[in-house]
Short mmCIF file of N, CA, C and O in Angstrom, two decimals:
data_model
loop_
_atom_site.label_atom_id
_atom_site.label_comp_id
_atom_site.label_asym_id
_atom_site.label_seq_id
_atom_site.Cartn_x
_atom_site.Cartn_y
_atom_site.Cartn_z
N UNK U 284 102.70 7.22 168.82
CA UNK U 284 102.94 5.96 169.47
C UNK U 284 102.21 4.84 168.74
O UNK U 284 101.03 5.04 168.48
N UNK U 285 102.71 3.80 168.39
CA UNK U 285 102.15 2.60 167.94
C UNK U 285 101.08 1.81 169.22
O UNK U 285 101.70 1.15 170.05
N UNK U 286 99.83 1.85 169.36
CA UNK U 286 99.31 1.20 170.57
C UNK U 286 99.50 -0.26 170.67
O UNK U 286 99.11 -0.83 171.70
N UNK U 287 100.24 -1.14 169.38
CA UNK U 287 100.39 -2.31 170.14
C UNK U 287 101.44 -2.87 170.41
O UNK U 287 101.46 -4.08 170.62
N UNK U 288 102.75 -2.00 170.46
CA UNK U 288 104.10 -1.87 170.86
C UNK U 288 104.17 -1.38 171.90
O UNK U 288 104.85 -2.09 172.64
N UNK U 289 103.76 -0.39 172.44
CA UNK U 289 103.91 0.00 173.73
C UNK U 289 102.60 -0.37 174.26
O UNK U 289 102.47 0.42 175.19
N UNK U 290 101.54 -1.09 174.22
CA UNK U 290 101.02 -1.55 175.25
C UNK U 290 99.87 -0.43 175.75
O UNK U 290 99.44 -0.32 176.89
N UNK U 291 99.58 0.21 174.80
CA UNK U 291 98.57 1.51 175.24
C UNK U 291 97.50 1.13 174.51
O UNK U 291 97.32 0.80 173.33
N UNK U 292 96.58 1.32 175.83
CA UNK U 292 94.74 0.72 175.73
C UNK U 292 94.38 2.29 175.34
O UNK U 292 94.73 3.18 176.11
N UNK U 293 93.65 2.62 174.10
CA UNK U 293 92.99 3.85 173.82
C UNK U 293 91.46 3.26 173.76
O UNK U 293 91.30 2.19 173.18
N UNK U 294 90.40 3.91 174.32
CA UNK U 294 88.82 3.42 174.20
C UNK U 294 88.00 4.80 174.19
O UNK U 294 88.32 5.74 174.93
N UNK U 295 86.88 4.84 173.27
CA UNK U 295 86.09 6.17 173.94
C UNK U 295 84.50 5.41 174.05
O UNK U 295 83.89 4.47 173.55
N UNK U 296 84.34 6.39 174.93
CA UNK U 296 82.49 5.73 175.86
C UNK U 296 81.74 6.86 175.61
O UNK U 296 81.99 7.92 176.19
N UNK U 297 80.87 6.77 174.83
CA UNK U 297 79.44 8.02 175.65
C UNK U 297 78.47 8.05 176.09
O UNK U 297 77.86 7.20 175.44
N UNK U 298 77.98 8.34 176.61
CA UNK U 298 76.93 8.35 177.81
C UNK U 298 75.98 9.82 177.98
O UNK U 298 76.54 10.91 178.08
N UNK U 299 74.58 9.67 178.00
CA UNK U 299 73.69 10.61 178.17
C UNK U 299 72.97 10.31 178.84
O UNK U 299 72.39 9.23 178.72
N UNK U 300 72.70 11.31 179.96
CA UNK U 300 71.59 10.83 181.26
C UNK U 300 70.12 11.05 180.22
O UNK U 300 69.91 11.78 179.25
N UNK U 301 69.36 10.16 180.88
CA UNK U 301 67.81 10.33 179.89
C UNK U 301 67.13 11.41 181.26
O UNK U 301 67.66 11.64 182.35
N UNK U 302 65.85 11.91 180.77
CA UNK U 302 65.32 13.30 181.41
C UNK U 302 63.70 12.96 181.42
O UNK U 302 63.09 12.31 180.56
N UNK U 303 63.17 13.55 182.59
CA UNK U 303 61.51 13.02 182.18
C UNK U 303 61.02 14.30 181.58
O UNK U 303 59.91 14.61 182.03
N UNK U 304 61.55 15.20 180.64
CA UNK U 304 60.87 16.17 179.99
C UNK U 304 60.81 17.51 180.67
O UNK U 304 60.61 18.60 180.12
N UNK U 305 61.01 17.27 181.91
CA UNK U 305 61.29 18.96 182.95
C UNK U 305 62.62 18.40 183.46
O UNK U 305 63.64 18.94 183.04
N UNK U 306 62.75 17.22 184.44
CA UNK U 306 64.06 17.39 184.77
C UNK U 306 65.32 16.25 184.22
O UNK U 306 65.14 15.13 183.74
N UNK U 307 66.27 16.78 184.40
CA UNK U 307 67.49 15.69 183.98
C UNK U 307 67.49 14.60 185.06
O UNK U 307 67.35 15.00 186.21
N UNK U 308 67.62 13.22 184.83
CA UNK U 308 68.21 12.39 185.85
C UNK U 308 69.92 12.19 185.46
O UNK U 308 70.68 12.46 184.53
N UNK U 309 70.00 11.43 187.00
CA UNK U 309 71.41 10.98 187.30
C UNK U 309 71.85 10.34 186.13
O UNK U 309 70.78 10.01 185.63
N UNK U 310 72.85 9.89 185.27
CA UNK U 310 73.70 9.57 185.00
C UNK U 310 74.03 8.15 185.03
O UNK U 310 75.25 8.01 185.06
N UNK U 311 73.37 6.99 185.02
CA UNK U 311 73.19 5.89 185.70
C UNK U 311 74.60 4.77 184.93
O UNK U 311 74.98 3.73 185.47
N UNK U 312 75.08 5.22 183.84
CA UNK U 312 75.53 4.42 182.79
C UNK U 312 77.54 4.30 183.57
O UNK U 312 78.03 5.23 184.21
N UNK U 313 78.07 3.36 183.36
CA UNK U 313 79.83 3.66 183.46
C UNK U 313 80.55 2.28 182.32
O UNK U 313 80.42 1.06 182.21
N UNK U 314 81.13 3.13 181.81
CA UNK U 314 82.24 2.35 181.03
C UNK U 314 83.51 2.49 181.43
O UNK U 314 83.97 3.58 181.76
N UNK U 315 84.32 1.20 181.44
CA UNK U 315 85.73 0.95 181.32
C UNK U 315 86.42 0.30 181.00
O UNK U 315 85.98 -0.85 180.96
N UNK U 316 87.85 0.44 180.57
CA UNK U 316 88.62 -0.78 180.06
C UNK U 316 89.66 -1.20 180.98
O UNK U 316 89.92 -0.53 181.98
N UNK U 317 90.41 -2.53 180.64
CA UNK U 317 91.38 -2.92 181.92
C UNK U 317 92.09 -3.49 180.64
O UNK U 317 91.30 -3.89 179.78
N UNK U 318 93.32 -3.59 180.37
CA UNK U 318 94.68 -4.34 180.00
C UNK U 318 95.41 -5.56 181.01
O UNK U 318 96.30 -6.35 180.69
N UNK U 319 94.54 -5.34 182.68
CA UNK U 319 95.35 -6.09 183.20
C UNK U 319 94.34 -7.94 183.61
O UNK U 319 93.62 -8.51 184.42
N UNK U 320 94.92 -8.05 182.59
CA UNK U 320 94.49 -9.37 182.44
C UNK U 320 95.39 -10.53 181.62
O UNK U 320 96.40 -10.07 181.08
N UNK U 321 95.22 -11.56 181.50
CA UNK U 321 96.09 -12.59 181.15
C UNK U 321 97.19 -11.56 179.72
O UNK U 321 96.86 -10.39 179.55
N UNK U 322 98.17 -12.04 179.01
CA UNK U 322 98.78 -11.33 178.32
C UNK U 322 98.40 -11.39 176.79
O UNK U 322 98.64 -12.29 175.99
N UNK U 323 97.81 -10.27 176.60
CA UNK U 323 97.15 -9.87 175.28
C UNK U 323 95.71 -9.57 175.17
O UNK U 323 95.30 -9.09 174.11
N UNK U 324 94.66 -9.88 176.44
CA UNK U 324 93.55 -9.79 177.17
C UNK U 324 92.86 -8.55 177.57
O UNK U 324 92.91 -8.17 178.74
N UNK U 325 92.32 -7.98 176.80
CA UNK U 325 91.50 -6.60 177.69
C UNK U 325 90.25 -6.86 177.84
O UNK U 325 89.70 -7.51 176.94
N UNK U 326 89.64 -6.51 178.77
CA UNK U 326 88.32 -6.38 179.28
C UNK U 326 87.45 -4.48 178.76
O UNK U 326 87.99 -3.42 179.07
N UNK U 327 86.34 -4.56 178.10
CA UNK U 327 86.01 -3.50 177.69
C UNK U 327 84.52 -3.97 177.99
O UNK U 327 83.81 -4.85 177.50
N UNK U 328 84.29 -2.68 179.38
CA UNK U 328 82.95 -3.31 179.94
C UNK U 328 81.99 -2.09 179.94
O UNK U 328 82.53 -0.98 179.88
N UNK U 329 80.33 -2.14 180.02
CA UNK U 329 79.74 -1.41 179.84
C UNK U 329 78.47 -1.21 180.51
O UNK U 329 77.46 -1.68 179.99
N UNK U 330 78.39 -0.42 181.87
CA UNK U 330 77.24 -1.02 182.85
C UNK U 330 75.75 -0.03 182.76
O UNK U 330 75.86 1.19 182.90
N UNK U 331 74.79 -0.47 182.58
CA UNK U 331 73.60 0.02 181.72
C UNK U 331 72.70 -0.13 183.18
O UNK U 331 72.06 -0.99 183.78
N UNK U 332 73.18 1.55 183.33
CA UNK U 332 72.28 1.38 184.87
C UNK U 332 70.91 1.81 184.35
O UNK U 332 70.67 2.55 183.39
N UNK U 333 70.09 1.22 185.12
CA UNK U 333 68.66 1.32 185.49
C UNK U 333 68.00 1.68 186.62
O UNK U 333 68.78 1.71 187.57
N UNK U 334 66.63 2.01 186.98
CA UNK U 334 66.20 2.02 187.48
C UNK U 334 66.25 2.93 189.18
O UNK U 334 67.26 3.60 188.95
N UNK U 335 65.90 3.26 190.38
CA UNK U 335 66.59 3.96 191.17
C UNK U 335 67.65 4.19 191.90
O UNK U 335 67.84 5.09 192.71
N UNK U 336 68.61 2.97 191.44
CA UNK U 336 69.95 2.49 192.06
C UNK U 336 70.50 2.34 190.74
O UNK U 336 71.56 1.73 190.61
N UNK U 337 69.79 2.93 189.54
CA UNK U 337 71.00 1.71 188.97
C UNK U 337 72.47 2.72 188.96
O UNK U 337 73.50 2.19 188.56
N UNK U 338 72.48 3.83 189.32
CA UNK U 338 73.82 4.36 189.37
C UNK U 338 74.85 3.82 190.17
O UNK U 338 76.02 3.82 189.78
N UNK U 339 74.43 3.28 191.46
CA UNK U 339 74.75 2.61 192.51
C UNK U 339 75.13 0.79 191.86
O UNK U 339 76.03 0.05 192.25
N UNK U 340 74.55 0.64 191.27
CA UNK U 340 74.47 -0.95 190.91
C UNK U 340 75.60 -0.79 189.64
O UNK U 340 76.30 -1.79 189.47
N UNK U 341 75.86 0.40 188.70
CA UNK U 341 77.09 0.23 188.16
C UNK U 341 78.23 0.66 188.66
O UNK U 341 79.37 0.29 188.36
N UNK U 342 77.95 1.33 189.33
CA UNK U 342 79.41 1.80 190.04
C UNK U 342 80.31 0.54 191.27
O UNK U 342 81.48 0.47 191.66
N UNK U 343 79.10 -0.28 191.55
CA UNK U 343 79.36 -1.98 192.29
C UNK U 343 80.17 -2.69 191.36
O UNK U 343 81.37 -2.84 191.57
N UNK U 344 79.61 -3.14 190.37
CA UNK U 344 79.82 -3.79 189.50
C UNK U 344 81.37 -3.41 188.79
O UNK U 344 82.12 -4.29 188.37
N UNK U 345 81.72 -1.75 188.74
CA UNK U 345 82.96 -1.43 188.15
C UNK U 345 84.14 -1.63 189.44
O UNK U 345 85.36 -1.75 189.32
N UNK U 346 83.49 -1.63 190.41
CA UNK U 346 84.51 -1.73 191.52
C UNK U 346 85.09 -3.38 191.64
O UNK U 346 86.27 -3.72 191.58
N UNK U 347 84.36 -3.94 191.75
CA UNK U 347 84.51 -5.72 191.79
C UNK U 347 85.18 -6.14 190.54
O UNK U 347 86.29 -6.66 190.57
N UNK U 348 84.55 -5.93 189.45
CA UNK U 348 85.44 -5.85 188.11
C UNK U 348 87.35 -5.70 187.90
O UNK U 348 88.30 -6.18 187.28
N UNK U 349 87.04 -4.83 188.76
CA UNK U 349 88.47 -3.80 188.98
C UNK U 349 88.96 -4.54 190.03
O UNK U 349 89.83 -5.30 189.59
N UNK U 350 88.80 -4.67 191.31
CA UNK U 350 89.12 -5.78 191.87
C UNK U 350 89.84 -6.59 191.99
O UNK U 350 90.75 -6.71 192.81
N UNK U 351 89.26 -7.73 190.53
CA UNK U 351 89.60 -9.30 190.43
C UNK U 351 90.67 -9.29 189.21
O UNK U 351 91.49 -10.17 188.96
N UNK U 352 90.43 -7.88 188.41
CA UNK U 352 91.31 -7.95 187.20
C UNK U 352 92.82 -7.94 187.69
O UNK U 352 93.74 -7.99 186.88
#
């Protein structure tokens, strides 16, 4: 498939939970992309959670994002 003939968003994200040396933490990080935006417009976003919410504080942020697009 040609991705800018048919209109296909391809993106790759990676993500590694950091660990305090005995245990793994959560996962705090989310990436995504959106096409639906003005015409020719993608949004490619990247939420850098922190702290004891921050899993909670990106997963907010991807929802509202998603939302308004």
């Amino acid at each position: 498939l040609d991705p800018l003939s048919n209109n296909l968003l391809i993106f790759s994200a990676k993500s590694k939970a950091g660990s305090t040396g005995k245990q793994m933490k959560v996962n705090q990080d989310i990436a995504f992309a959106s096409q639906k935006l003005a015409e020719g417009v993608k949004a490619f976003v990247v939420c850098d959670g922190h702290g004891l919410n921050g899993h909670l504080v990106s997963a907010f942020i991807k929802s509202r994002l998603l939302s308004t697009f």
